């Protein structure tokens, strides 16, 4: 009989404990969630300062951990096999051990200061510019998507915009659902196909530190408004979207040295979709790049 009472007391204690934990979890979630009042207030403040918000701000801003990413990390023989038909037979045309330059036919590959640059027609002989036609976004997506799918499957499409006679498409590496802004591959595509590819990336090591508080989206938007104070005096600004990525502000040419990639807000405005404004989520300041 006493044991039955004891079990009932234990059960009641567990129920109370779980209810308490649920309340604490709810309060913790509210602490890092944009409320409707905050959403409304930031829209009012921005509107009074000649800025329209045409997107819903990020709702959740819980503490986040920085992500360690190595210095530039390239397997040169593999890159040669990717870009050239006879890559294994090519020799470096540079004497500098930290710079590579390869050529096969009209195509050239250079790797310098961390930037991989491949030009399919470096001497401009294969197809003069006056022969250019038009390429559709769908055709550009198919060409660049095929290359990425074959060689860099953990990169995903991020931004597309028209440039000159063609289309530029930017892909970024994705890690656990978040884009690594500083690990990218950029394509320039015309009616003649892929003209050039620029790439830069380090090796993702992983989260190695404790979570840190980040600034809320409305606080970041106030910082953006302050940064744009001169421009909003002359024109109305339309914010089209806002998201968060990881950005490695400091990088190294030595692959063995990791640097932190930090959570960073991106703000896209109308007319500058190819160059978003970046604001460090830890410091609420523009990154040093």
Short mmCIF file of C-alpha atoms in Angstrom, two decimals:
data_model
loop_
_atom_site.label_atom_id
_atom_site.label_comp_id
_atom_site.label_asym_id
_atom_site.label_seq_id
_atom_site.Cartn_x
_atom_site.Cartn_y
_atom_site.Cartn_z
CA UNK A 1 0.00 0.00 0.00
CA UNK A 2 2.79 2.41 0.95
CA UNK A 3 4.62 1.51 -2.24
CA UNK A 4 1.52 2.38 -4.31
CA UNK A 5 1.34 5.79 -2.61
CA UNK A 6 5.03 6.32 -3.23
CA UNK A 7 4.63 5.51 -6.93
CA UNK A 8 1.76 8.00 -7.16
CA UNK A 9 3.86 10.70 -5.52
CA UNK A 10 6.75 9.97 -7.88
CA UNK A 11 4.40 10.12 -10.88
CA UNK A 12 2.96 13.44 -9.72
CA UNK A 13 6.49 14.79 -9.19
CA UNK A 14 7.47 13.78 -12.73
CA UNK A 15 4.35 15.45 -14.16
CA UNK A 16 5.11 18.69 -12.28
CA UNK A 17 8.76 18.55 -13.38
CA UNK A 18 7.83 18.05 -17.03
CA UNK A 19 5.30 20.87 -16.84
CA UNK A 20 7.96 23.14 -15.34
CA UNK A 21 10.46 22.21 -18.05
CA UNK A 22 7.85 22.87 -20.73
CA UNK A 23 7.18 26.34 -19.30
CA UNK A 24 10.91 27.12 -19.14
CA UNK A 25 11.36 25.91 -22.72
CA UNK A 26 8.46 28.06 -23.87
CA UNK A 27 9.91 31.13 -22.13
CA UNK A 28 13.34 30.42 -23.62
CA UNK A 29 11.83 30.14 -27.11
CA UNK A 30 9.98 33.44 -26.68
CA UNK A 31 13.21 35.08 -25.59
CA UNK A 32 14.76 34.34 -28.99
CA UNK A 33 11.69 34.84 -31.16
CA UNK A 34 10.57 37.98 -33.00
CA UNK A 35 7.14 38.90 -31.64
CA UNK A 36 4.44 40.51 -33.76
CA UNK A 37 4.91 43.75 -31.79
CA UNK A 38 8.63 43.86 -32.60
CA UNK A 39 7.86 43.05 -36.23
CA UNK A 40 5.33 45.86 -36.43
CA UNK A 41 7.60 48.36 -34.67
CA UNK A 42 10.60 47.77 -36.94
CA UNK A 43 8.38 48.20 -40.01
CA UNK A 44 7.15 51.52 -38.64
CA UNK A 45 10.65 52.78 -37.87
CA UNK A 46 12.01 51.73 -41.27
CA UNK A 47 9.04 53.27 -43.07
CA UNK A 48 9.62 56.60 -41.35
CA UNK A 49 13.18 56.48 -42.65
CA UNK A 50 12.40 55.83 -46.31
CA UNK A 51 12.91 52.04 -46.16
CA UNK A 52 10.27 49.46 -47.04
CA UNK A 53 10.54 45.88 -45.81
CA UNK A 54 9.17 43.56 -48.51
CA UNK A 55 9.95 40.37 -46.63
CA UNK A 56 9.29 38.77 -43.26
CA UNK A 57 12.33 39.13 -40.97
CA UNK A 58 13.94 36.00 -39.58
CA UNK A 59 11.74 34.83 -36.71
CA UNK A 60 14.19 32.90 -34.53
CA UNK A 61 17.59 34.07 -33.28
CA UNK A 62 18.82 31.55 -30.67
CA UNK A 63 22.52 31.49 -29.65
CA UNK A 64 24.75 30.10 -32.37
CA UNK A 65 28.24 28.64 -32.57
CA UNK A 66 30.96 29.82 -34.93
CA UNK A 67 32.14 27.32 -37.50
CA UNK A 68 35.82 26.57 -37.97
CA UNK A 69 36.94 26.50 -41.62
CA UNK A 70 40.49 25.85 -42.74
CA UNK A 71 42.59 28.10 -44.93
CA UNK A 72 42.27 27.60 -48.69
CA UNK A 73 42.23 23.86 -49.25
CA UNK A 74 42.84 22.64 -52.81
CA UNK A 75 43.83 19.34 -54.34
CA UNK A 76 45.57 20.67 -57.44
CA UNK A 77 45.82 17.30 -59.31
CA UNK A 78 42.08 16.79 -58.83
CA UNK A 79 41.34 20.29 -60.13
CA UNK A 80 43.44 19.56 -63.21
CA UNK A 81 41.41 16.42 -63.89
CA UNK A 82 38.19 18.41 -63.49
CA UNK A 83 39.09 21.27 -65.83
CA UNK A 84 41.30 19.66 -68.49
CA UNK A 85 41.11 16.57 -70.68
CA UNK A 86 44.81 15.79 -70.13
CA UNK A 87 45.26 17.42 -66.75
CA UNK A 88 47.76 14.90 -65.42
CA UNK A 89 50.18 15.78 -68.23
CA UNK A 90 50.21 19.54 -67.59
CA UNK A 91 53.04 21.33 -65.81
CA UNK A 92 52.90 24.45 -63.68
CA UNK A 93 54.00 27.50 -65.69
CA UNK A 94 54.87 29.45 -62.53
CA UNK A 95 58.09 29.34 -60.51
CA UNK A 96 56.31 30.48 -57.35
CA UNK A 97 55.46 27.41 -55.21
CA UNK A 98 52.31 29.18 -53.95
CA UNK A 99 50.96 30.04 -57.38
CA UNK A 100 49.82 27.68 -60.13
CA UNK A 101 49.20 28.40 -63.80
CA UNK A 102 48.21 25.73 -66.32
CA UNK A 103 47.26 26.01 -69.97
CA UNK A 104 45.73 23.58 -72.46
CA UNK A 105 44.65 24.96 -75.83
CA UNK A 106 42.67 28.14 -75.24
CA UNK A 107 41.84 27.25 -71.64
CA UNK A 108 43.79 28.41 -68.61
CA UNK A 109 43.64 27.65 -64.90
CA UNK A 110 45.29 29.86 -62.27
CA UNK A 111 45.36 29.41 -58.52
CA UNK A 112 46.69 32.44 -56.66
CA UNK A 113 45.99 33.98 -53.22
CA UNK A 114 43.29 31.40 -52.67
CA UNK A 115 41.35 32.14 -55.85
CA UNK A 116 40.79 29.37 -58.39
CA UNK A 117 40.15 30.97 -61.78
CA UNK A 118 39.41 28.93 -64.88
CA UNK A 119 38.91 30.58 -68.27
CA UNK A 120 37.67 28.46 -71.15
CA UNK A 121 38.93 31.00 -73.68
CA UNK A 122 41.67 33.00 -71.98
CA UNK A 123 43.05 34.45 -75.25
CA UNK A 124 39.67 35.44 -76.64
CA UNK A 125 40.18 33.55 -79.90
CA UNK A 126 37.57 30.81 -79.90
CA UNK A 127 34.49 33.01 -80.22
CA UNK A 128 34.67 36.78 -80.76
CA UNK A 129 32.26 38.88 -78.68
CA UNK A 130 30.31 40.10 -81.69
CA UNK A 131 29.04 36.55 -82.22
CA UNK A 132 27.33 36.39 -78.82
CA UNK A 133 23.65 35.63 -78.73
CA UNK A 134 21.35 35.22 -75.77
CA UNK A 135 21.14 32.50 -73.17
CA UNK A 136 18.10 31.76 -71.06
CA UNK A 137 18.26 31.42 -67.26
CA UNK A 138 17.14 27.80 -67.65
CA UNK A 139 20.04 27.00 -69.99
CA UNK A 140 22.52 28.69 -67.66
CA UNK A 141 21.13 26.76 -64.70
CA UNK A 142 21.47 23.47 -66.57
CA UNK A 143 25.11 24.07 -67.57
CA UNK A 144 26.35 25.23 -64.19
CA UNK A 145 24.17 22.74 -62.31
CA UNK A 146 25.63 19.83 -64.25
CA UNK A 147 29.19 20.89 -63.37
CA UNK A 148 28.36 21.41 -59.69
CA UNK A 149 26.47 18.13 -59.43
CA UNK A 150 29.43 16.20 -60.84
CA UNK A 151 32.27 17.81 -58.92
CA UNK A 152 30.95 19.78 -55.92
CA UNK A 153 27.65 18.19 -54.86
CA UNK A 154 27.58 19.89 -51.46
CA UNK A 155 27.42 23.31 -53.16
CA UNK A 156 23.95 24.70 -53.86
CA UNK A 157 22.66 27.56 -55.99
CA UNK A 158 22.50 30.91 -54.22
CA UNK A 159 22.25 33.91 -56.57
CA UNK A 160 21.67 34.47 -60.30
CA UNK A 161 21.89 37.80 -62.12
CA UNK A 162 22.45 39.14 -65.62
CA UNK A 163 25.90 40.51 -66.41
CA UNK A 164 27.11 41.82 -69.74
CA UNK A 165 26.04 39.46 -72.52
CA UNK A 166 25.44 36.55 -70.19
CA UNK A 167 24.35 35.31 -66.79
CA UNK A 168 26.32 34.87 -63.59
CA UNK A 169 25.33 32.08 -61.21
CA UNK A 170 26.84 31.73 -57.75
CA UNK A 171 26.85 28.51 -55.75
CA UNK A 172 27.88 28.19 -52.10
CA UNK A 173 28.74 25.23 -49.94
CA UNK A 174 25.98 24.13 -47.59
CA UNK A 175 26.70 22.72 -44.16
CA UNK A 176 23.93 21.46 -41.88
CA UNK A 177 21.33 23.60 -43.61
CA UNK A 178 23.34 26.82 -43.63
CA UNK A 179 25.26 28.40 -46.52
CA UNK A 180 28.98 29.08 -46.11
CA UNK A 181 29.18 32.47 -47.81
CA UNK A 182 32.97 32.45 -48.20
CA UNK A 183 33.02 28.98 -49.84
CA UNK A 184 31.71 29.70 -53.31
CA UNK A 185 31.81 28.86 -57.01
CA UNK A 186 30.83 31.53 -59.53
CA UNK A 187 30.00 30.89 -63.20
CA UNK A 188 29.74 33.28 -66.11
CA UNK A 189 27.64 31.72 -68.87
CA UNK A 190 26.79 32.98 -72.35
CA UNK A 191 25.21 31.45 -75.43
CA UNK A 192 28.60 29.82 -76.08
CA UNK A 193 28.48 28.00 -72.74
CA UNK A 194 30.47 28.50 -69.55
CA UNK A 195 33.01 31.27 -70.17
CA UNK A 196 34.78 31.25 -66.80
CA UNK A 197 34.57 29.86 -63.29
CA UNK A 198 35.92 31.48 -60.11
CA UNK A 199 36.08 29.44 -56.91
CA UNK A 200 37.34 29.82 -53.36
CA UNK A 201 36.82 27.51 -50.39
CA UNK A 202 38.32 26.07 -47.24
CA UNK A 203 37.71 22.71 -45.60
CA UNK A 204 34.87 22.75 -43.07
CA UNK A 205 36.11 21.46 -39.71
CA UNK A 206 32.91 21.89 -37.71
CA UNK A 207 31.48 23.66 -34.70
CA UNK A 208 34.09 23.70 -31.96
CA UNK A 209 32.99 26.41 -29.52
CA UNK A 210 30.12 27.15 -27.17
CA UNK A 211 27.00 28.93 -28.50
CA UNK A 212 27.08 32.72 -28.36
CA UNK A 213 24.24 35.24 -28.26
CA UNK A 214 23.43 36.84 -31.60
CA UNK A 215 21.68 40.12 -32.29
CA UNK A 216 17.99 40.03 -33.13
CA UNK A 217 16.88 40.75 -36.72
CA UNK A 218 15.18 44.04 -35.80
CA UNK A 219 18.39 45.24 -34.10
CA UNK A 220 20.33 44.36 -37.24
CA UNK A 221 17.82 46.22 -39.41
CA UNK A 222 18.31 49.32 -37.25
CA UNK A 223 22.05 49.04 -37.86
CA UNK A 224 21.38 48.71 -41.59
CA UNK A 225 19.22 51.83 -41.46
CA UNK A 226 22.05 53.72 -39.77
CA UNK A 227 24.57 52.53 -42.39
CA UNK A 228 22.24 53.73 -45.14
CA UNK A 229 21.53 57.13 -43.58
CA UNK A 230 23.09 59.08 -46.47
CA UNK A 231 21.40 57.04 -49.19
CA UNK A 232 17.89 57.18 -47.67
CA UNK A 233 18.04 60.96 -47.83
CA UNK A 234 18.05 60.71 -51.64
CA UNK A 235 16.00 57.61 -52.50
CA UNK A 236 13.57 55.05 -51.16
CA UNK A 237 15.11 51.67 -50.36
CA UNK A 238 13.26 48.38 -50.71
CA UNK A 239 14.54 45.39 -48.68
CA UNK A 240 13.61 42.34 -50.75
CA UNK A 241 14.91 39.53 -48.51
CA UNK A 242 16.95 38.78 -45.41
CA UNK A 243 18.68 35.57 -44.36
CA UNK A 244 21.68 34.27 -42.44
CA UNK A 245 24.88 32.58 -43.63
CA UNK A 246 28.31 31.73 -42.25
CA UNK A 247 31.08 34.11 -43.29
CA UNK A 248 34.81 33.57 -42.80
CA UNK A 249 36.01 37.15 -42.31
CA UNK A 250 39.69 36.25 -42.04
CA UNK A 251 41.22 33.64 -44.32
CA UNK A 252 44.63 32.10 -44.83
CA UNK A 253 46.55 30.58 -47.73
CA UNK A 254 47.73 27.86 -45.32
CA UNK A 255 45.16 25.03 -45.24
CA UNK A 256 46.28 23.83 -41.80
CA UNK A 257 45.23 27.03 -40.02
CA UNK A 258 41.50 27.29 -39.27
CA UNK A 259 39.61 30.55 -38.94
CA UNK A 260 36.10 30.98 -37.60
CA UNK A 261 33.18 31.51 -39.95
CA UNK A 262 30.60 33.49 -38.00
CA UNK A 263 26.82 33.80 -38.35
CA UNK A 264 26.15 36.76 -40.63
CA UNK A 265 22.93 38.41 -41.69
CA UNK A 266 22.47 39.15 -45.39
CA UNK A 267 20.16 41.96 -46.48
CA UNK A 268 19.21 42.15 -50.16
CA UNK A 269 17.86 45.44 -51.50
CA UNK A 270 16.19 46.13 -54.84
CA UNK A 271 18.70 46.91 -57.55
CA UNK A 272 21.65 45.33 -55.71
CA UNK A 273 20.55 41.71 -55.46
CA UNK A 274 24.04 40.53 -56.47
CA UNK A 275 25.75 42.37 -53.58
CA UNK A 276 23.88 41.89 -50.30
CA UNK A 277 24.73 43.91 -47.22
CA UNK A 278 26.49 41.75 -44.62
CA UNK A 279 26.22 42.31 -40.87
CA UNK A 280 27.99 40.14 -38.29
CA UNK A 281 25.34 38.55 -36.05
CA UNK A 282 27.72 38.45 -33.05
CA UNK A 283 28.78 42.11 -33.20
CA UNK A 284 26.00 43.80 -35.21
CA UNK A 285 28.70 45.41 -37.35
CA UNK A 286 29.76 45.12 -40.97
CA UNK A 287 32.44 42.43 -41.37
CA UNK A 288 36.07 43.22 -42.05
CA UNK A 289 36.77 41.97 -45.59
#
